């Protein structure tokens, strides 16, 4: 039986990345055995019923691959050196190793960059030029690859097409419901957390809303949620859902999201929930531009609380800029990433 090693930021408790993994697994046929690179192999095995290995164990598995097997790199922003140069080198090395084995390699639903280090740029060009198939999820990544003379497919993030589920495990506070997703980051300072808390208090008062705080990665989001909750005092709840499809389905019951994470905005947008973005990363800014999401660059968040409140309420009160037709088109186009995998398998 053919094997497919799937390499990404999996098993780290990040709901967005787990949604990407689920999207890939749902498309692999029964004749392929998936093997997952995971930060928590035991949990990945438990959640999806698949074989998974740690960062160092996976290298041994790559060395066992034959020419009939696959190596899927992604999805997500694996090729960037802002977070960590070491991490970029690690992921590039895995792909290069698979290519040396003569394995079919796919860069799947990638967000390329930012890449500041000349060495990483050079390695990225070499590795991507040797890929059998490449797909990216935003125009900026596609333009960069075009500049390098590398062909790729561009399509919306696969999570647009991930089926959602409504869960009965939770009891939501009454509508109107404003969801909030924040993550720890250098641009989200204590002062900005205080500002956002005051904004939420005023929104709560003006429209009699309940605030639903949703961490997407417990290790990076929960502490911020708890700091906000201390300020809100009443009319809030913190919700944690591990199942990506249930998390996506939750947004069908939310009136508006104020979100930092890319996949919080994609999940909410795909469920016809209005979105207001607080961008901490170019990938979020790219999405804001591409589908007309209002919001702020977090680094430039105004200090005037009333100004932010008014901008949020404008989004809340005005029609959703993303129409149901656009949402359907985004979901349909997102399936092109899967068709790329199919074209290599067949």
Coordinates of C-alpha atoms in Angstrom, one line a residue:
X1 CA 0.0 0.0 0.0
X2 CA 1.2 3.5 -0.8
X3 CA 2.2 5.8 2.0
X4 CA 1.7 9.6 2.3
X5 CA 3.7 11.5 4.9
X6 CA 1.9 14.7 5.8
X7 CA 4.1 17.3 7.3
X8 CA 2.7 20.4 9.1
X9 CA 2.2 22.1 12.4
X10 CA 0.0 19.3 13.7
X11 CA -0.6 18.0 17.2
X12 CA 0.1 21.4 18.7
X13 CA -3.4 22.0 19.8
X14 CA -4.0 24.7 17.1
X15 CA -7.6 24.4 15.8
X16 CA -6.7 26.0 12.5
X17 CA -3.9 23.6 11.6
X18 CA -6.0 20.6 12.8
X19 CA -8.7 21.8 10.4
X20 CA -6.2 21.7 7.6
X21 CA -5.1 18.2 8.5
X22 CA -8.7 17.1 8.6
X23 CA -9.2 18.6 5.2
X24 CA -6.3 16.5 3.8
X25 CA -7.3 13.3 5.5
X26 CA -10.8 13.5 4.2
X27 CA -9.5 13.5 0.6
X28 CA -7.0 10.6 0.7
X29 CA -8.4 7.4 -0.7
X30 CA -8.4 4.1 1.1
X31 CA -5.4 2.8 -0.9
X32 CA -3.1 5.3 0.9
X33 CA -1.8 5.1 4.4
X34 CA -1.3 8.5 6.0
X35 CA 1.6 9.1 8.3
X36 CA 1.5 12.4 10.2
X37 CA 4.3 14.6 11.6
X38 CA 2.9 15.6 15.0
X39 CA 3.9 17.5 18.1
X40 CA 1.8 15.0 20.0
X41 CA 1.7 11.7 18.1
X42 CA -0.4 9.9 20.7
X43 CA -3.2 12.5 20.5
X44 CA -3.1 12.7 16.7
X45 CA -3.5 8.9 16.6
X46 CA -6.3 9.1 19.1
X47 CA -8.1 11.9 17.2
X48 CA -7.9 10.6 13.7
X49 CA -7.0 7.0 13.9
X50 CA -3.7 7.5 11.9
X51 CA -0.1 6.6 12.4
X52 CA 1.9 9.6 13.6
X53 CA 5.5 10.4 14.6
X54 CA 7.4 13.1 16.4
X55 CA 9.8 15.6 14.8
X56 CA 12.8 13.3 14.9
X57 CA 11.1 10.0 14.4
X58 CA 9.5 11.2 11.1
X59 CA 13.0 11.5 9.5
X60 CA 13.4 7.7 9.8
X61 CA 10.0 7.3 8.1
X62 CA 10.9 9.5 5.2
X63 CA 14.0 7.4 4.7
X64 CA 11.7 4.4 4.3
X65 CA 9.6 5.9 1.5
X66 CA 9.8 4.6 -2.0
X67 CA 9.1 6.2 -5.4
X68 CA 5.4 5.2 -5.3
X69 CA 4.8 7.1 -2.0
X70 CA 3.9 10.8 -1.4
X71 CA 5.2 13.6 0.7
X72 CA 2.6 16.4 1.4
X73 CA 4.0 19.6 2.8
X74 CA 1.4 21.6 4.5
X75 CA -1.0 23.2 4.7
X76 CA -0.2 26.5 6.4
X77 CA 2.5 29.0 6.7
X78 CA 5.5 26.6 7.0
X79 CA 7.8 28.6 4.7
X80 CA 8.5 31.7 6.7
X81 CA 11.4 32.8 8.9
X82 CA 9.7 35.4 11.1
X83 CA 8.7 33.0 13.8
X84 CA 11.8 30.8 13.6
X85 CA 14.7 30.3 11.1
X86 CA 15.4 26.9 12.6
X87 CA 11.8 25.8 12.0
X88 CA 12.0 26.9 8.4
X89 CA 15.2 25.0 7.9
X90 CA 13.7 21.9 9.5
X91 CA 10.6 21.9 7.2
X92 CA 12.7 22.6 4.1
X93 CA 15.1 19.7 5.1
X94 CA 12.2 17.3 5.3
X95 CA 11.0 18.2 1.8
X96 CA 14.5 18.0 0.4
X97 CA 15.1 14.6 2.0
X98 CA 11.8 13.3 0.4
X99 CA 12.9 14.6 -3.0
X100 CA 16.3 12.9 -2.7
X101 CA 14.3 9.7 -2.2
X102 CA 12.5 10.3 -5.5
X103 CA 9.2 10.6 -3.7
X104 CA 6.3 12.6 -5.3
X105 CA 6.3 15.9 -3.3
X106 CA 3.4 18.3 -2.9
X107 CA 3.5 21.8 -1.3
X108 CA -0.2 22.0 -0.3
X109 CA -2.2 25.2 0.5
X110 CA 0.9 27.1 1.5
X111 CA 1.3 30.7 2.6
X112 CA 4.8 31.6 1.5
X113 CA 6.7 34.2 3.6
X114 CA 7.7 36.5 4.9
X115 CA 11.2 35.3 4.2
X116 CA 13.9 37.7 5.2
X117 CA 17.0 35.4 5.4
X118 CA 18.9 35.0 2.1
X119 CA 19.7 31.4 3.0
X120 CA 16.0 30.5 3.6
X121 CA 15.1 32.2 0.3
X122 CA 17.7 30.2 -1.6
X123 CA 16.7 26.9 0.0
X124 CA 13.0 27.6 -0.6
X125 CA 13.5 28.3 -4.3
X126 CA 15.5 25.1 -4.7
X127 CA 13.0 22.9 -2.9
X128 CA 9.9 24.4 -4.5
X129 CA 11.4 24.1 -8.0
X130 CA 11.7 20.4 -7.4
X131 CA 8.1 19.9 -6.2
X132 CA 5.7 17.9 -8.3
X133 CA 2.8 20.1 -7.4
X134 CA 2.4 23.4 -5.5
X135 CA -0.7 25.2 -4.3
X136 CA -0.9 28.4 -2.4
X137 CA -3.8 30.1 -0.6
X138 CA -3.2 33.8 -1.3
X139 CA -2.3 36.2 -4.1
X140 CA 0.9 37.5 -2.4
X141 CA 2.4 34.0 -2.2
X142 CA 1.5 33.4 -5.9
X143 CA 3.1 36.6 -6.9
X144 CA 6.3 35.7 -5.0
X145 CA 6.5 32.3 -6.7
X146 CA 5.8 33.9 -10.1
X147 CA 8.7 36.2 -9.5
X148 CA 10.9 33.2 -8.8
X149 CA 9.7 31.5 -12.0
X150 CA 7.8 28.8 -10.1
X151 CA 4.3 27.6 -11.3
X152 CA 1.6 27.1 -8.7
X153 CA -2.1 26.7 -8.2
X154 CA -3.8 29.5 -6.2
X155 CA -7.0 28.7 -4.3
X156 CA -8.7 29.8 -1.1
X157 CA -7.7 28.1 2.2
X158 CA -9.0 24.5 2.3
X159 CA -10.8 25.3 5.6
X160 CA -13.4 27.2 3.5
X161 CA -14.5 23.8 2.2
X162 CA -14.4 21.9 5.5
X163 CA -17.9 20.7 6.4
X164 CA -19.1 22.1 9.7
X165 CA -21.0 20.4 12.5
X166 CA -23.4 21.8 15.1
X167 CA -22.6 20.5 18.5
X168 CA -25.1 20.1 21.4
X169 CA -22.2 19.8 23.9
X170 CA -22.4 23.4 24.7
X171 CA -25.1 25.9 25.8
X172 CA -24.5 29.3 24.4
X173 CA -25.5 32.6 26.1
X174 CA -28.4 34.3 24.4
X175 CA -28.1 36.4 21.3
X176 CA -26.7 38.8 20.2
X177 CA -23.4 37.0 20.5
X178 CA -20.0 38.6 19.8
X179 CA -17.2 36.0 19.5
X180 CA -13.7 37.1 20.3
X181 CA -10.5 35.2 19.3
X182 CA -7.2 36.7 20.5
X183 CA -3.8 35.0 20.8
X184 CA -0.6 35.9 22.7
X185 CA 1.7 37.9 20.5
X186 CA 4.3 40.7 20.8
X187 CA 1.9 43.1 19.1
X188 CA -0.9 42.3 21.6
X189 CA 0.5 44.3 24.6
X190 CA -1.0 44.6 28.0
X191 CA -2.2 48.1 27.0
X192 CA -3.9 46.8 23.9
X193 CA -5.6 44.0 25.9
X194 CA -6.9 46.7 28.2
X195 CA -8.1 48.7 25.2
X196 CA -9.9 45.7 23.6
X197 CA -11.5 44.8 27.0
X198 CA -12.9 48.4 27.3
X199 CA -14.2 48.1 23.7
X200 CA -16.0 44.9 24.5
X201 CA -17.5 46.4 27.6
X202 CA -18.9 49.3 25.6
X203 CA -20.2 47.0 22.8
X204 CA -21.8 44.8 25.4
X205 CA -23.6 47.9 26.9
X206 CA -24.7 49.4 23.5
X207 CA -26.3 46.3 22.0
X208 CA -26.9 44.1 25.1
X209 CA -24.5 41.5 23.7
X210 CA -23.0 38.4 25.3
X211 CA -19.3 37.9 24.6
X212 CA -18.0 34.4 23.6
X213 CA -14.3 34.1 24.1
X214 CA -12.9 31.3 21.9
X215 CA -9.3 30.1 22.2
X216 CA -8.0 28.4 19.1
X217 CA -4.8 27.2 20.7
X218 CA -5.1 26.8 24.5
X219 CA -1.4 27.3 25.1
X220 CA -1.4 30.7 23.4
X221 CA -4.9 32.0 23.6
X222 CA -6.5 30.9 26.9
X223 CA -4.4 33.3 29.1
X224 CA -5.5 36.2 26.9
X225 CA -9.1 35.1 27.2
X226 CA -8.9 35.0 30.9
X227 CA -7.4 38.5 31.1
X228 CA -10.3 39.8 29.0
X229 CA -12.8 37.9 31.1
X230 CA -11.5 39.5 34.3
X231 CA -12.4 42.9 32.8
X232 CA -15.8 41.9 31.4
X233 CA -17.0 40.4 34.7
X234 CA -20.4 39.5 33.4
X235 CA -22.2 38.4 30.2
X236 CA -19.3 36.3 28.8
X237 CA -18.3 32.7 28.4
X238 CA -15.0 31.0 27.4
X239 CA -15.6 28.1 25.0
X240 CA -13.0 25.5 24.1
X241 CA -13.8 23.0 21.3
X242 CA -11.2 20.6 20.1
X243 CA -13.1 19.3 17.1
X244 CA -12.4 21.5 14.1
X245 CA -15.8 20.9 12.4
X246 CA -17.7 21.6 15.6
X247 CA -15.7 24.8 16.1
X248 CA -16.5 25.9 12.6
X249 CA -20.2 25.1 13.1
X250 CA -20.2 27.2 16.3
X251 CA -19.8 30.4 14.1
X252 CA -23.2 29.7 12.5
X253 CA -24.7 30.7 15.9
X254 CA -22.5 33.9 16.3
X255 CA -23.5 37.3 15.1
X256 CA -20.0 38.8 14.7
X257 CA -16.4 37.7 15.3
X258 CA -13.6 40.0 16.4
X259 CA -10.6 37.9 15.6
X260 CA -6.9 37.7 15.3
X261 CA -6.2 34.2 14.0
X262 CA -6.5 33.5 10.3
X263 CA -8.6 30.4 10.7
X264 CA -11.0 32.1 13.2
X265 CA -11.8 34.6 10.4
X266 CA -12.1 31.9 7.7
X267 CA -14.3 29.6 9.9
X268 CA -16.6 32.6 10.8
X269 CA -16.7 33.9 7.3
X270 CA -17.6 30.5 5.8
X271 CA -20.5 30.3 8.3
X272 CA -21.9 33.7 7.1
X273 CA -20.8 35.3 10.4
X274 CA -19.7 39.0 10.2
X275 CA -16.0 39.5 10.8
X276 CA -13.8 42.3 12.2
X277 CA -10.1 41.5 12.1
X278 CA -7.2 42.5 14.3
X279 CA -4.2 41.6 12.1
X280 CA -0.9 40.5 13.7
X281 CA 0.5 38.8 10.6
X282 CA 0.7 39.4 6.8
X283 CA -1.5 36.3 6.2
X284 CA -4.3 37.9 8.1
X285 CA -3.9 41.2 6.2
X286 CA -3.9 39.3 2.9
X287 CA -7.3 37.7 3.8
X288 CA -8.7 41.1 4.9
X289 CA -7.8 42.6 1.5
X290 CA -9.0 39.6 -0.6
X291 CA -12.5 39.3 0.9
X292 CA -13.0 42.9 2.2
X293 CA -12.9 42.2 6.0
X294 CA -12.8 45.4 8.0
X295 CA -10.4 45.8 11.0
X296 CA -7.1 47.1 12.1
X297 CA -3.4 46.2 11.9
X298 CA -2.8 45.4 15.6
X299 CA 0.4 47.4 15.7
X300 CA -1.6 50.5 14.7
X301 CA -4.6 49.9 16.9
X302 CA -6.1 53.3 17.8
X303 CA -6.0 54.4 21.4
X304 CA -9.4 56.0 21.1
X305 CA -11.8 53.4 22.4
X306 CA -15.0 55.1 21.0
X307 CA -13.5 55.0 17.5
X308 CA -12.9 51.3 17.7
X309 CA -16.3 50.6 19.2
X310 CA -17.9 52.6 16.3
X311 CA -16.0 50.6 13.7
X312 CA -17.0 47.3 15.2
X313 CA -20.6 48.4 15.4
X314 CA -20.5 49.5 11.8
X315 CA -19.5 45.9 10.9
X316 CA -22.2 44.6 13.2
X317 CA -25.0 46.8 11.8
X318 CA -24.1 46.7 8.1
X319 CA -24.8 43.9 5.7
X320 CA -22.1 41.2 5.5
X321 CA -19.7 42.2 2.7
X322 CA -19.3 38.5 1.9
X323 CA -22.4 37.3 0.1
X324 CA -23.7 33.6 0.4
X325 CA -22.7 33.3 -3.3
X326 CA -19.2 34.4 -2.6
X327 CA -18.9 32.0 0.4
X328 CA -20.1 29.1 -1.8
X329 CA -17.6 30.1 -4.5
X330 CA -14.7 30.2 -2.0
X331 CA -15.7 26.8 -0.7
X332 CA -15.8 25.4 -4.3
X333 CA -12.5 26.9 -5.3
X334 CA -10.9 25.7 -2.1
X335 CA -11.4 22.1 -3.3
X336 CA -8.8 22.8 -6.0
X337 CA -6.1 22.0 -3.4
X338 CA -7.5 18.5 -3.1
X339 CA -7.7 18.1 -6.8
X340 CA -4.0 18.8 -6.9
X341 CA -3.4 15.8 -4.6
X342 CA -5.8 13.7 -6.7
X343 CA -3.8 14.5 -9.8
X344 CA -0.6 13.1 -8.3
X345 CA -2.3 10.0 -6.8
X346 CA -4.0 8.9 -10.1

